[in-house]
PDB file of C-alpha atoms and ligand atoms in Angstrom:
ATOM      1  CA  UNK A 206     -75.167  28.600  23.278  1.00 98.00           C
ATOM      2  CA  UNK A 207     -78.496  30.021  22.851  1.00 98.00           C
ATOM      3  CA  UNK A 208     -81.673  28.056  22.676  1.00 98.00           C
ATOM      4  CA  UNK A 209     -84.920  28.984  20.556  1.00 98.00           C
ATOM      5  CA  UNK A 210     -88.587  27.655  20.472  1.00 98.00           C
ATOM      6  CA  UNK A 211     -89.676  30.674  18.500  1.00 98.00           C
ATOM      7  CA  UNK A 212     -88.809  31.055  14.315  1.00 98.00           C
ATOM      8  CA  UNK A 213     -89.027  34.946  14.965  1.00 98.00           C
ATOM      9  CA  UNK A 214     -86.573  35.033  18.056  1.00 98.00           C
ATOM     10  CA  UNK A 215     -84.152  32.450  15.902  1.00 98.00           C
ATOM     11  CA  UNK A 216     -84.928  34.292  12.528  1.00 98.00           C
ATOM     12  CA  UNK A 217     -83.879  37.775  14.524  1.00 98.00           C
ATOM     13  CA  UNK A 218     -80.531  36.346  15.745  1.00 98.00           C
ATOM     14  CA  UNK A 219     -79.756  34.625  12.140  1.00 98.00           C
ATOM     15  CA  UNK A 220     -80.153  37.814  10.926  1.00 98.00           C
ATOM     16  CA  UNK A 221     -77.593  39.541  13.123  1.00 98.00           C
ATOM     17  CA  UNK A 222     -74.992  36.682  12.344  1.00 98.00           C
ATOM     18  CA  UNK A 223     -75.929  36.835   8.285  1.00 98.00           C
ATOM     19  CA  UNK A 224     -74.636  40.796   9.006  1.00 98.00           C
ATOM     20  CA  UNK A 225     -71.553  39.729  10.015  1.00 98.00           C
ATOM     21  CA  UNK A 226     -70.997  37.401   7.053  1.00 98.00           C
ATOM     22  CA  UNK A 227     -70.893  34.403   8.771  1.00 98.00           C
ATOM     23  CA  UNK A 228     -72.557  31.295   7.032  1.00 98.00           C
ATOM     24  CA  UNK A 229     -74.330  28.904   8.975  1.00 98.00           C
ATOM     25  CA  UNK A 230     -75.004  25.800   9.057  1.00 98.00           C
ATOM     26  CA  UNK A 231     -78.037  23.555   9.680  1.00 99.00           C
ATOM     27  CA  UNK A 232     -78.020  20.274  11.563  1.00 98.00           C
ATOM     28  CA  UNK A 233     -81.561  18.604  11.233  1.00 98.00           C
ATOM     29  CA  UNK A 234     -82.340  16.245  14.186  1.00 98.00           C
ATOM     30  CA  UNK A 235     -84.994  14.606  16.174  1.00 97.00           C
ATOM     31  CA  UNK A 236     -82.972  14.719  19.206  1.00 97.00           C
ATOM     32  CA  UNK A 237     -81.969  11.765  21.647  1.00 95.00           C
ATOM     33  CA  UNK A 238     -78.704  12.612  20.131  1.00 96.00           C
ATOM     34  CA  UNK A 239     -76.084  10.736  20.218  1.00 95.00           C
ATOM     35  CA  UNK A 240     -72.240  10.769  18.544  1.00 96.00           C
ATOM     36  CA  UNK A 241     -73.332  10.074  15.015  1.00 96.00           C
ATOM     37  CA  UNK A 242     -75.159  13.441  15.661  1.00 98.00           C
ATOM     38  CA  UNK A 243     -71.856  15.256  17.316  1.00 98.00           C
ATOM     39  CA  UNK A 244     -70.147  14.030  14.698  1.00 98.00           C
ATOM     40  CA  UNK A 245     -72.594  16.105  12.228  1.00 98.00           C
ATOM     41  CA  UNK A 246     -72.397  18.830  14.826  1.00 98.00           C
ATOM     42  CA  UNK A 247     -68.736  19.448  14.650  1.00 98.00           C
ATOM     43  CA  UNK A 248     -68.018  18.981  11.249  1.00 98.00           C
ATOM     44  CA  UNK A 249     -70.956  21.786  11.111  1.00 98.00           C
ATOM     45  CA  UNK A 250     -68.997  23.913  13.524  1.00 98.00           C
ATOM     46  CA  UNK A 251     -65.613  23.461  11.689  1.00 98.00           C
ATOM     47  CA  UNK A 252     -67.297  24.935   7.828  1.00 98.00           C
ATOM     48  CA  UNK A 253     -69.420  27.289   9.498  1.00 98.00           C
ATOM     49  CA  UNK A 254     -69.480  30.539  11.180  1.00 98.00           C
ATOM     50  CA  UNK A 255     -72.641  29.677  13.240  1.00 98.00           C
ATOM     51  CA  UNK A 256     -74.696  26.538  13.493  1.00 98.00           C
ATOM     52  CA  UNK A 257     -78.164  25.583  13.952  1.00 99.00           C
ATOM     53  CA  UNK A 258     -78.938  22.046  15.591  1.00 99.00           C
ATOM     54  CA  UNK A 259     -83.157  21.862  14.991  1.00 98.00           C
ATOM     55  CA  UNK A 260     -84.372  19.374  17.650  1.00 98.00           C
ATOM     56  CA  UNK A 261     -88.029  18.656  16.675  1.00 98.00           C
ATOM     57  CA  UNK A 262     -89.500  15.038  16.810  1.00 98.00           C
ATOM     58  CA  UNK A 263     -91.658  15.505  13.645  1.00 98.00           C
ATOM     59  CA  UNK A 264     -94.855  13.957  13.771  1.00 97.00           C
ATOM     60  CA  UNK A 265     -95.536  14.211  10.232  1.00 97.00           C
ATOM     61  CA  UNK A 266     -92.915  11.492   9.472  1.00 97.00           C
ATOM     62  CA  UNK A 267     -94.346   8.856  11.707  1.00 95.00           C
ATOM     63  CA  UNK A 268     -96.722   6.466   9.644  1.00 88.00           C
ATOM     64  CA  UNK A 269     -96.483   4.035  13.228  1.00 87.00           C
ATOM     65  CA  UNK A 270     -97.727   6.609  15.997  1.00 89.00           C
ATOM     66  CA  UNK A 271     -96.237   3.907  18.574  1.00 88.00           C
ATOM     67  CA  UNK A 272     -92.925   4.437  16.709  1.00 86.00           C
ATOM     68  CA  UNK A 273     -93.626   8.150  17.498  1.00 92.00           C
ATOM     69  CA  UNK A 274     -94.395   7.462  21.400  1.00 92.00           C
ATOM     70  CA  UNK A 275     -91.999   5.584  21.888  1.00 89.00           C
ATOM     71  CA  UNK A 276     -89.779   7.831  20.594  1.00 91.00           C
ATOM     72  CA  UNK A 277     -86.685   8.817  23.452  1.00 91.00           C
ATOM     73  CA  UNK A 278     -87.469  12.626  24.338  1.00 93.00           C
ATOM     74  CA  UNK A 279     -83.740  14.170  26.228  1.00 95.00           C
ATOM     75  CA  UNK A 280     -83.757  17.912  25.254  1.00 97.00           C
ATOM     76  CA  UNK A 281     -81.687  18.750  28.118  1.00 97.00           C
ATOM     77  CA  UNK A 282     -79.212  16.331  27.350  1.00 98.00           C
ATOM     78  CA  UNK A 283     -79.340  17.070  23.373  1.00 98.00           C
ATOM     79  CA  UNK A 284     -79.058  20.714  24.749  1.00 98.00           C
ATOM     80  CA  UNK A 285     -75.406  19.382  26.664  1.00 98.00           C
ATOM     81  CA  UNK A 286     -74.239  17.946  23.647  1.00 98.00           C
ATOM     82  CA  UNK A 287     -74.607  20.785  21.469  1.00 98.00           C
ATOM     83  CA  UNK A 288     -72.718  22.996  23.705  1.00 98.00           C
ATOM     84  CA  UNK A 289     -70.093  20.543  23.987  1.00 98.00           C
ATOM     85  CA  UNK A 290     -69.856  19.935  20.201  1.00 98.00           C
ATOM     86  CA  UNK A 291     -69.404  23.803  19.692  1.00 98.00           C
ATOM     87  CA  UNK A 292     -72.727  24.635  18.343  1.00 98.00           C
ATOM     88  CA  UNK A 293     -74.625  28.400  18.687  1.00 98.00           C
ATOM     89  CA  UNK A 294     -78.037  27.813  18.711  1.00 98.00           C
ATOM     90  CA  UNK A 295     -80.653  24.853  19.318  1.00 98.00           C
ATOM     91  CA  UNK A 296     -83.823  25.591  17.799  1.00 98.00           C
ATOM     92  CA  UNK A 297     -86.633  23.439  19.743  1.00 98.00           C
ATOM     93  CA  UNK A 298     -89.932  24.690  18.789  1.00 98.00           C
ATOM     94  CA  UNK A 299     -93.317  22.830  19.487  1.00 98.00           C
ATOM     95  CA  UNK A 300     -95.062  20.782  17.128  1.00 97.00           C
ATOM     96  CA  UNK A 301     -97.714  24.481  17.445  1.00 98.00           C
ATOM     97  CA  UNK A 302     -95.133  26.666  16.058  1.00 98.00           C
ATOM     98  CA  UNK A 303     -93.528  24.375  13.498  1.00 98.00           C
ATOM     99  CA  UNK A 304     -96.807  23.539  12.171  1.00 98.00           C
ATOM    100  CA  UNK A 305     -99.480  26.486  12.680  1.00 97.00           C
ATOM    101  CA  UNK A 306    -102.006  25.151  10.657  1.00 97.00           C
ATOM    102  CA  UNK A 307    -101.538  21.198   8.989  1.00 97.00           C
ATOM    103  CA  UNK A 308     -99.140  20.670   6.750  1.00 97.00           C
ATOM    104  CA  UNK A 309    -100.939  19.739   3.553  1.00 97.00           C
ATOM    105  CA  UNK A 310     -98.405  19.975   1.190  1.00 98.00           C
ATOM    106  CA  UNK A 311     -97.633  16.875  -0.611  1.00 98.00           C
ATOM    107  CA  UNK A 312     -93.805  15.279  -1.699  1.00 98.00           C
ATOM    108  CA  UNK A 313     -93.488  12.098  -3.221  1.00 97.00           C
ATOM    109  CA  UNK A 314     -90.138  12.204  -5.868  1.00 98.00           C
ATOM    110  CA  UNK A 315     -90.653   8.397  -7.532  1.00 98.00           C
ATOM    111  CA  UNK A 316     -88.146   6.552  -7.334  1.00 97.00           C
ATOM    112  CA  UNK A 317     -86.187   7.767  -4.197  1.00 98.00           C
ATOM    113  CA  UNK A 318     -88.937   8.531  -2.475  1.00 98.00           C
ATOM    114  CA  UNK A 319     -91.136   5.012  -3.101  1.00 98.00           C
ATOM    115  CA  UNK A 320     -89.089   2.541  -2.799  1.00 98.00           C
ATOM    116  CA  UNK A 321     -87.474   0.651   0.508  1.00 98.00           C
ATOM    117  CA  UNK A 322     -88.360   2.716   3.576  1.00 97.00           C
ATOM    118  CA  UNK A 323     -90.988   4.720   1.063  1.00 97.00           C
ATOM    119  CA  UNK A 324     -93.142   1.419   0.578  1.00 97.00           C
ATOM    120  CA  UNK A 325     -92.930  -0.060   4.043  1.00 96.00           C
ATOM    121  CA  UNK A 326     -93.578   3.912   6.010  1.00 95.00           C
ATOM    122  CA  UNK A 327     -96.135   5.006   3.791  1.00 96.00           C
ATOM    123  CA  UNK A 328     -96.197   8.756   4.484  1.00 97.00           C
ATOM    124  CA  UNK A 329     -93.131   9.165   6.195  1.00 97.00           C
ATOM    125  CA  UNK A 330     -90.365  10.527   3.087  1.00 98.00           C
ATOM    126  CA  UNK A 331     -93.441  13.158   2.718  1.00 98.00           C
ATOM    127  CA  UNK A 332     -93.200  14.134   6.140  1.00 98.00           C
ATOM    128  CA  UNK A 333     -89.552  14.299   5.971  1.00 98.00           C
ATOM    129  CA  UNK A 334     -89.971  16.857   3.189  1.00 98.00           C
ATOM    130  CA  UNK A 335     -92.330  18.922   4.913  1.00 98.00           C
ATOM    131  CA  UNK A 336     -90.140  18.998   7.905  1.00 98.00           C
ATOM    132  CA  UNK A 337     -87.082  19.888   5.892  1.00 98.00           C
ATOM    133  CA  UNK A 338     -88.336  22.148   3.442  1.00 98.00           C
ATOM    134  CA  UNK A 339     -89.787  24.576   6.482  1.00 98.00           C
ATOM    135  CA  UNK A 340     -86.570  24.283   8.694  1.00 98.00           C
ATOM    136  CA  UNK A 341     -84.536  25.516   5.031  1.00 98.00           C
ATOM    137  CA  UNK A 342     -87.359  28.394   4.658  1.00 98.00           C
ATOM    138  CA  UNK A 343     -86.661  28.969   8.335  1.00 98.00           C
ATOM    139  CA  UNK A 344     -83.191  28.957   8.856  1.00 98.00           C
ATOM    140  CA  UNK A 345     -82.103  29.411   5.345  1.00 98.00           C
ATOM    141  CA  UNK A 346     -78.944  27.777   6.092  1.00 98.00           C
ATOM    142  CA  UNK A 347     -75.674  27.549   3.566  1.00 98.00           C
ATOM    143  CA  UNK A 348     -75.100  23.955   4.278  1.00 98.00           C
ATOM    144  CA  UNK A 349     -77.173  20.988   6.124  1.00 98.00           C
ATOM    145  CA  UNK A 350     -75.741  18.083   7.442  1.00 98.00           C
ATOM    146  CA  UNK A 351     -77.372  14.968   7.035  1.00 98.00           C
ATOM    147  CA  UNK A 352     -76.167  11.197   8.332  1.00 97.00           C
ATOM    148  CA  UNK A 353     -75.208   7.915   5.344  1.00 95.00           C
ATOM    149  CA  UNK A 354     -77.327   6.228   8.024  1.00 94.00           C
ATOM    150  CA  UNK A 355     -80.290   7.335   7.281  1.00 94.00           C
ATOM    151  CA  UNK A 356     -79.163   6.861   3.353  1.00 94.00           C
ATOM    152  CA  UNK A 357     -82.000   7.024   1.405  1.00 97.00           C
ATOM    153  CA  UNK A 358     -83.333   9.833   3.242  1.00 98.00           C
ATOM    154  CA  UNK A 359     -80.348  12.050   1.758  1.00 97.00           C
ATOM    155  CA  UNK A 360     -81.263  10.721  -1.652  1.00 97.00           C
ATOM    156  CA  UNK A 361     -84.954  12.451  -1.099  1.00 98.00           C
ATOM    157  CA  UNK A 362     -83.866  15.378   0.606  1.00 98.00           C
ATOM    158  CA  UNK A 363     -81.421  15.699  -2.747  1.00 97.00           C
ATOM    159  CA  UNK A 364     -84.656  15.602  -4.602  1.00 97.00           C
ATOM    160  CA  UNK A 365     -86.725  17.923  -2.690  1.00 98.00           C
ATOM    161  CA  UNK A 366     -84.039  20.380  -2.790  1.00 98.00           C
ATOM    162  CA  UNK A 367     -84.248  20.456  -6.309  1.00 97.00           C
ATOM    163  CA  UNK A 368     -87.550  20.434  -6.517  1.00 98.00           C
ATOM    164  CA  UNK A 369     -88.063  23.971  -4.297  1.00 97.00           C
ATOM    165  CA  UNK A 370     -85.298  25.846  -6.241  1.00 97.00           C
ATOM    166  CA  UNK A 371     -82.776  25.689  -2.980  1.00 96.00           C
ATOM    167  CA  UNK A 372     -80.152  23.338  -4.940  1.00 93.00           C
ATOM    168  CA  UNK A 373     -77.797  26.471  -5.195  1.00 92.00           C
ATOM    169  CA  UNK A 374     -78.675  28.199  -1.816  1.00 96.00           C
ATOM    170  CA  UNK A 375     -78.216  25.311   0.522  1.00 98.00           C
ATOM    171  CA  UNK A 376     -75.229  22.458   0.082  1.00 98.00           C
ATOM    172  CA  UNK A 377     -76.388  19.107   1.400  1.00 98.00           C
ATOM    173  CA  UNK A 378     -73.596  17.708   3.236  1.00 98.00           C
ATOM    174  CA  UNK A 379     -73.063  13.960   3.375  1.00 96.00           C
ATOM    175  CA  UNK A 380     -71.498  12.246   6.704  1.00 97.00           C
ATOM    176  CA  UNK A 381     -70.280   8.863   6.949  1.00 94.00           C
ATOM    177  CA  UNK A 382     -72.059   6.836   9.261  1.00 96.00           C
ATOM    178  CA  UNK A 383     -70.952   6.545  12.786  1.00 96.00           C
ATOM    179  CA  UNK A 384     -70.469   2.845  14.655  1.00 97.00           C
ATOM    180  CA  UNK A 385     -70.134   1.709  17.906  1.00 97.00           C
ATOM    181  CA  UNK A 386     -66.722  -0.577  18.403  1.00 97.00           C
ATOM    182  CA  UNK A 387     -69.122  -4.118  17.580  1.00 97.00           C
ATOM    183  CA  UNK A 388     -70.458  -2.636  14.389  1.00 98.00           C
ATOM    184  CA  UNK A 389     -73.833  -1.789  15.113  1.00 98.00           C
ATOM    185  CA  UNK A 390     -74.818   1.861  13.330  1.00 97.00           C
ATOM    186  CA  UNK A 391     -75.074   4.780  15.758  1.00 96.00           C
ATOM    187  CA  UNK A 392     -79.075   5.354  15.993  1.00 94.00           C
ATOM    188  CA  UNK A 393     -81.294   7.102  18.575  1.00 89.00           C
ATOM    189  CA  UNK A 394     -83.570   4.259  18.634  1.00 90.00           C
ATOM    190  CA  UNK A 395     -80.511   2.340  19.930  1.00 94.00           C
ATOM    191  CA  UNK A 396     -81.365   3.311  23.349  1.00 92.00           C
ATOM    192  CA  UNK A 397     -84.583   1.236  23.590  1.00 92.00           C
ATOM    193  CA  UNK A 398     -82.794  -2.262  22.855  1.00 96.00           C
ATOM    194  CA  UNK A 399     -82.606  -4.101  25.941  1.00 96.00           C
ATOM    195  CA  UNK A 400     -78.970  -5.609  26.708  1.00 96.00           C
ATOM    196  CA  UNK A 401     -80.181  -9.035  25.061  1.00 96.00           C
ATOM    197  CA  UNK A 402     -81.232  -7.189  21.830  1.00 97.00           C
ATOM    198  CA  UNK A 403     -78.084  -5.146  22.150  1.00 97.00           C
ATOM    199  CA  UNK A 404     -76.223  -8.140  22.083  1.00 97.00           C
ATOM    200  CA  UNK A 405     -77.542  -9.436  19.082  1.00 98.00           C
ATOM    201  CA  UNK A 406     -78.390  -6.791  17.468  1.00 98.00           C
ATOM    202  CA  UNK A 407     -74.090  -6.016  15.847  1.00 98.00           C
ATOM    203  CA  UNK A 408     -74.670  -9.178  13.627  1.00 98.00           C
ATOM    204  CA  UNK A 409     -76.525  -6.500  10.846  1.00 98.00           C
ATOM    205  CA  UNK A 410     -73.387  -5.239  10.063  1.00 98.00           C
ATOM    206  CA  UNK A 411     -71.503  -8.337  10.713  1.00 98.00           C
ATOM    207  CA  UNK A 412     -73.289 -10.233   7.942  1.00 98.00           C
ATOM    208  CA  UNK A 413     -73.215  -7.030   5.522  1.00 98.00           C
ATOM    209  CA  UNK A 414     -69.765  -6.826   6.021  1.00 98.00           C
ATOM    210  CA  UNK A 415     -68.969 -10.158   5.466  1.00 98.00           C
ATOM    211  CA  UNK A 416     -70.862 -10.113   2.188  1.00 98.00           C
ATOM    212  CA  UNK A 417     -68.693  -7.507   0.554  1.00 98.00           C
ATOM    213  CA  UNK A 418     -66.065 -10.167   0.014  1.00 98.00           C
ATOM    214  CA  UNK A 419     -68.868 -12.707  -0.889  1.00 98.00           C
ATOM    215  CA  UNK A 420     -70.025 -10.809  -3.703  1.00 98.00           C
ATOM    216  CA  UNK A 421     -66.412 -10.935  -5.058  1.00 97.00           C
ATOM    217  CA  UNK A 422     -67.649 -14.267  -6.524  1.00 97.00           C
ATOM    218  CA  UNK A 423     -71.509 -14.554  -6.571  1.00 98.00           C
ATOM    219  CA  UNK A 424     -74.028 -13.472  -8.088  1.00 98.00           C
ATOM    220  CA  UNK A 425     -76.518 -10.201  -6.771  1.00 98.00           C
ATOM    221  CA  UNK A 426     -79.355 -12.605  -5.717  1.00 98.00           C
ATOM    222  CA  UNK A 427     -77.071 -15.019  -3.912  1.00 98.00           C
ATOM    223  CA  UNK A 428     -75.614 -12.350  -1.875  1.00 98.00           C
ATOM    224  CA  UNK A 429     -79.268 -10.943  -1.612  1.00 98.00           C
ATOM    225  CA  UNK A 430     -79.927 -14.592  -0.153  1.00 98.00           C
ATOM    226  CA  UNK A 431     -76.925 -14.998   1.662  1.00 98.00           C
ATOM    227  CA  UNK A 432     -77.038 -11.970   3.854  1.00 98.00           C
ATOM    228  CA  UNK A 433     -80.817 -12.586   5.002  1.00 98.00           C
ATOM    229  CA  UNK A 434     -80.278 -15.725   5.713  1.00 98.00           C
ATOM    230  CA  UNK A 435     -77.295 -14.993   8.084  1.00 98.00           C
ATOM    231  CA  UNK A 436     -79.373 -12.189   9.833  1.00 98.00           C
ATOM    232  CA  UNK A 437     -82.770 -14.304  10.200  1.00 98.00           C
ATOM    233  CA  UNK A 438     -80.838 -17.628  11.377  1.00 98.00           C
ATOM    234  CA  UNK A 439     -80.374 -14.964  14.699  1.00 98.00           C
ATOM    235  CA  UNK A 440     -82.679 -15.567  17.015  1.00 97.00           C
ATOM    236  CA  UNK A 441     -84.284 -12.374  17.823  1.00 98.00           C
ATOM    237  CA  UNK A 442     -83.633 -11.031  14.371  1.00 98.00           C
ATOM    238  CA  UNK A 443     -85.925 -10.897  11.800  1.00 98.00           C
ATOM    239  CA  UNK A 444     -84.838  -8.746   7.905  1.00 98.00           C
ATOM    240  CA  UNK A 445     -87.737  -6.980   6.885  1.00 98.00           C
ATOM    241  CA  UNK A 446     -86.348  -5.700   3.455  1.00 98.00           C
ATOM    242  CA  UNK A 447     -83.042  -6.307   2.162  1.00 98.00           C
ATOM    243  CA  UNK A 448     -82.480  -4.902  -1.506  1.00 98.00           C
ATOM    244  CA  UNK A 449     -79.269  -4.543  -3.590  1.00 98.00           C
ATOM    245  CA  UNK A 450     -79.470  -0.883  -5.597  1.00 98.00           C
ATOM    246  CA  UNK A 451     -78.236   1.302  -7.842  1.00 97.00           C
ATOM    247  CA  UNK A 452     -77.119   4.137  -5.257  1.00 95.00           C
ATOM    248  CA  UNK A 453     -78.662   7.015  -8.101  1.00 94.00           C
ATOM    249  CA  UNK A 454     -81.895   5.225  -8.799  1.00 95.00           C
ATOM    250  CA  UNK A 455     -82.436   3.382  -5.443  1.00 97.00           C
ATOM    251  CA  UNK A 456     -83.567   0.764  -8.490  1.00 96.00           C
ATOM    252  CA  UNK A 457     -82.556  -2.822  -7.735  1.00 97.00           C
ATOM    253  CA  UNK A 458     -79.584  -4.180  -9.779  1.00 97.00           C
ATOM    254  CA  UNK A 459     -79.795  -8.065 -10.799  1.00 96.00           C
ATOM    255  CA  UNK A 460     -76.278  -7.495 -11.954  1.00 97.00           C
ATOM    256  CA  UNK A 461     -73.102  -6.152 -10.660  1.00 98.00           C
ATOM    257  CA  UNK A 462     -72.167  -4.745 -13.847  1.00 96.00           C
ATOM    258  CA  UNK A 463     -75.316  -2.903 -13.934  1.00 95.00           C
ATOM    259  CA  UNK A 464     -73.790   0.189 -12.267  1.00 96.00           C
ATOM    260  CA  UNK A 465     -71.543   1.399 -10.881  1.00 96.00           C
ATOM    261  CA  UNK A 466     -72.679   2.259  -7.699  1.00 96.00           C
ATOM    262  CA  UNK A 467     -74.046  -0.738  -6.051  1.00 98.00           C
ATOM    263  CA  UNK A 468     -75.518  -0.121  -2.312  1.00 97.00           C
ATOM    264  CA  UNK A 469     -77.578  -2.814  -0.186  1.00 98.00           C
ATOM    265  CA  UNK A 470     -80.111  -1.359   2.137  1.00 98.00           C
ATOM    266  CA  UNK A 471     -81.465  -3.585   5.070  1.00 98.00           C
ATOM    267  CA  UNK A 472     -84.214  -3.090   7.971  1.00 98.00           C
ATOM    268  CA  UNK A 473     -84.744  -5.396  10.435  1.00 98.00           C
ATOM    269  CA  UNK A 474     -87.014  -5.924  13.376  1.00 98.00           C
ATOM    270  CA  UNK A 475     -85.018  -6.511  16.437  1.00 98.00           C
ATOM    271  CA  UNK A 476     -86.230  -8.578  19.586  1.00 96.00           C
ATOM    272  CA  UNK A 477     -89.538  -8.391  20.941  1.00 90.00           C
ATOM    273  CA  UNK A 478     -91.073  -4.833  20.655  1.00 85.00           C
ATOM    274  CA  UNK A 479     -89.705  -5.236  18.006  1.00 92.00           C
ATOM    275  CA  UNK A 480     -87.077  -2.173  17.429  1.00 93.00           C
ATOM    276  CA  UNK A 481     -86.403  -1.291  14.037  1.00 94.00           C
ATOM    277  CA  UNK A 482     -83.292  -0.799  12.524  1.00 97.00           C
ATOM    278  CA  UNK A 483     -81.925   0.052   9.611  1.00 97.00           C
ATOM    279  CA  UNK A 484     -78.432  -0.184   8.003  1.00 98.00           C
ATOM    280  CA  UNK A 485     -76.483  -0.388   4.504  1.00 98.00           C
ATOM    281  CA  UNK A 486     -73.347  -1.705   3.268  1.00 97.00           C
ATOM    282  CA  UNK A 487     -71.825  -0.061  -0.405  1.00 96.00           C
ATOM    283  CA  UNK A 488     -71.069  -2.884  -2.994  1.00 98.00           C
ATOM    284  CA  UNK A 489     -69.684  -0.434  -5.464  1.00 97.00           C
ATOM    285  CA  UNK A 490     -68.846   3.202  -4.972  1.00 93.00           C
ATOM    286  CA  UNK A 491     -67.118   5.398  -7.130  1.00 90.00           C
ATOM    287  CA  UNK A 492     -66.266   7.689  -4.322  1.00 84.00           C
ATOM    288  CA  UNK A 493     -63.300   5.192  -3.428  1.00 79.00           C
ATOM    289  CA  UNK A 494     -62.863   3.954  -7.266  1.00 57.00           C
TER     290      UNK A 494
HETATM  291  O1  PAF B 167     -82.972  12.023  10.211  1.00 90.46           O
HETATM  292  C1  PAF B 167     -83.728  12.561  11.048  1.00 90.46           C
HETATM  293  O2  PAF B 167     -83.474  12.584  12.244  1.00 90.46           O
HETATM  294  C2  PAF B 167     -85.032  13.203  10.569  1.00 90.46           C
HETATM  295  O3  PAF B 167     -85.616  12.467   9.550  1.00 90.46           O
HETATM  296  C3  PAF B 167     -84.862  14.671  10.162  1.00 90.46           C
HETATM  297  C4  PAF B 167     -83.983  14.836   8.963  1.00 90.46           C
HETATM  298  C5  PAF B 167     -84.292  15.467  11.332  1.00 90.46           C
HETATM  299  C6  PAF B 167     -86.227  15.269   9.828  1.00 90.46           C
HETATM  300  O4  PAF B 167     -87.100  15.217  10.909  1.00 90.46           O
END
């Protein structure tokens, strides 16, 4: 596996492998990856002839600079895990060569981009964008694998890909979310839970589970109701957002029969730092109709 800080040397190689028909494939990441990330990674490896795995914590996409400090930084272990997963290159460039000069561009693709995480990070779905869109003009991949944890980030990155003209170049590839054994959603920031937060920190899922079956026979804002007041009656948890969508529009729904594609998208602030995490559950999906 070969490892790249510079677009030219990475752009040079990509060519060679383009020659030799091979399609690659992109895996966008911030590092401190973990096995939602391998799980990208392989799947990557399996539809590809080469892949990329870009390990840049973007600045741009941090409205909280705290968030950003606090950020877990483990290139040399990311570096490990990409060899073990199968993948070619790592492309690790500095924060200098992925931004020369600012990035003034501005994305903002109402209502994807707005709502949820788009209202409470002002600043960071534009950011995402501008990271994105230069690691596609970069690496010009044929397919880019993107997490259902991060959900509403795939519905902007849909967007933006639209928006540049790339829909037919690049195929944005959707992964299921990854879980540890209790539930809780495979996430870098994981790592900065202490045990007692760890501990507490599965009963997200647990109450968004449970409220599948709930909905059965109540209405949207009772399960709306139901499932933050499960989470907040955790000590140590605290929802931030909880909203019940159509999974096109990211709109809320006030009734099931409003769509067909019902997803409810929850952050909450866990323990005393606090960490932030973020989760969903799907309502109605016509995927498994
Ligand atoms: O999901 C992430 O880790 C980041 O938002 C991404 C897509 C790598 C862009 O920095």
């Amino acid at each position: 596996m070969k490892v790249f800080k510079k677009i030219v040397d990475l752009q040079n190689e990509l060519f060679l492998v383009r020659k030799e028909g091979k399609e690659i494939g992109l895996v966008p990441t911030m590092g401190a990856l973990h096995e939602g990330h391998a799980s990208l990674i392989k799947r990557s490896v399996k539809e590809n002839g080469a892949t990329v795995v870009s390990v840049f914590l973007n600045p741009t996409q941090f409205n909280d600079k705290g968030d950003l400090g606090r950020y877990p930084r483990t290139l040399e272990a990311d570096c490990k895990l990409c060899e073990a997963c199968g993948a070619q290159y790592v492309f690790a460039p500095s924060v200098e060569e992925m931004y020369p000069t600012p990035d003034t561009r501005h994305f903002e693709f109402p209502p994807q981009s707005t709502v949820m995480e788009g209202a409470k990070r002002p600043g960071h779905f534009n950011g995402v964008c501008q990271v994105v869109s230069r690691l596609f003009y970069i690496v010009k991949p044929n397919r880019a694998y993107f997490g259902e944890k991060d959900w509403q980030q795939i519905a902007v990155v849909k967007r933006l890909v639209n928006y540049i003209g790339y829909d037919r170049l690049v195929h944005i590839v959707e992964c299921p979310i990854v879980r540890d054994e209790d539930g809780l959603a495979k996430s870098s920031r994981n790592t900065l839970l202490t045990p007692e937060e760890r501990a507490i920190a599965p009963n997200i899922y647990k109450a968004l589970k449970a409220s599948v079956d709930y909905a059965k026979d109540h209405t949207v804002a009772e399960t709306h109701d139901k499932v933050v007041a499960d989470i907040n009656a955790i000590d140590g948890l605290d929802v931030e957002y909880f909203e019940i969508v159509d999974g096109n529009t990211l709109l809320d729904v006030n009734n099931w029969n409003d769509s067909g594609y019902v997803v409810g998208c929850i952050t909450v602030y866990c323990g005393h730092t606090p960490i932030r995490l973020i989760d969903h559950v799907k309502y109605k999906d016509p995927e498994t109709k």
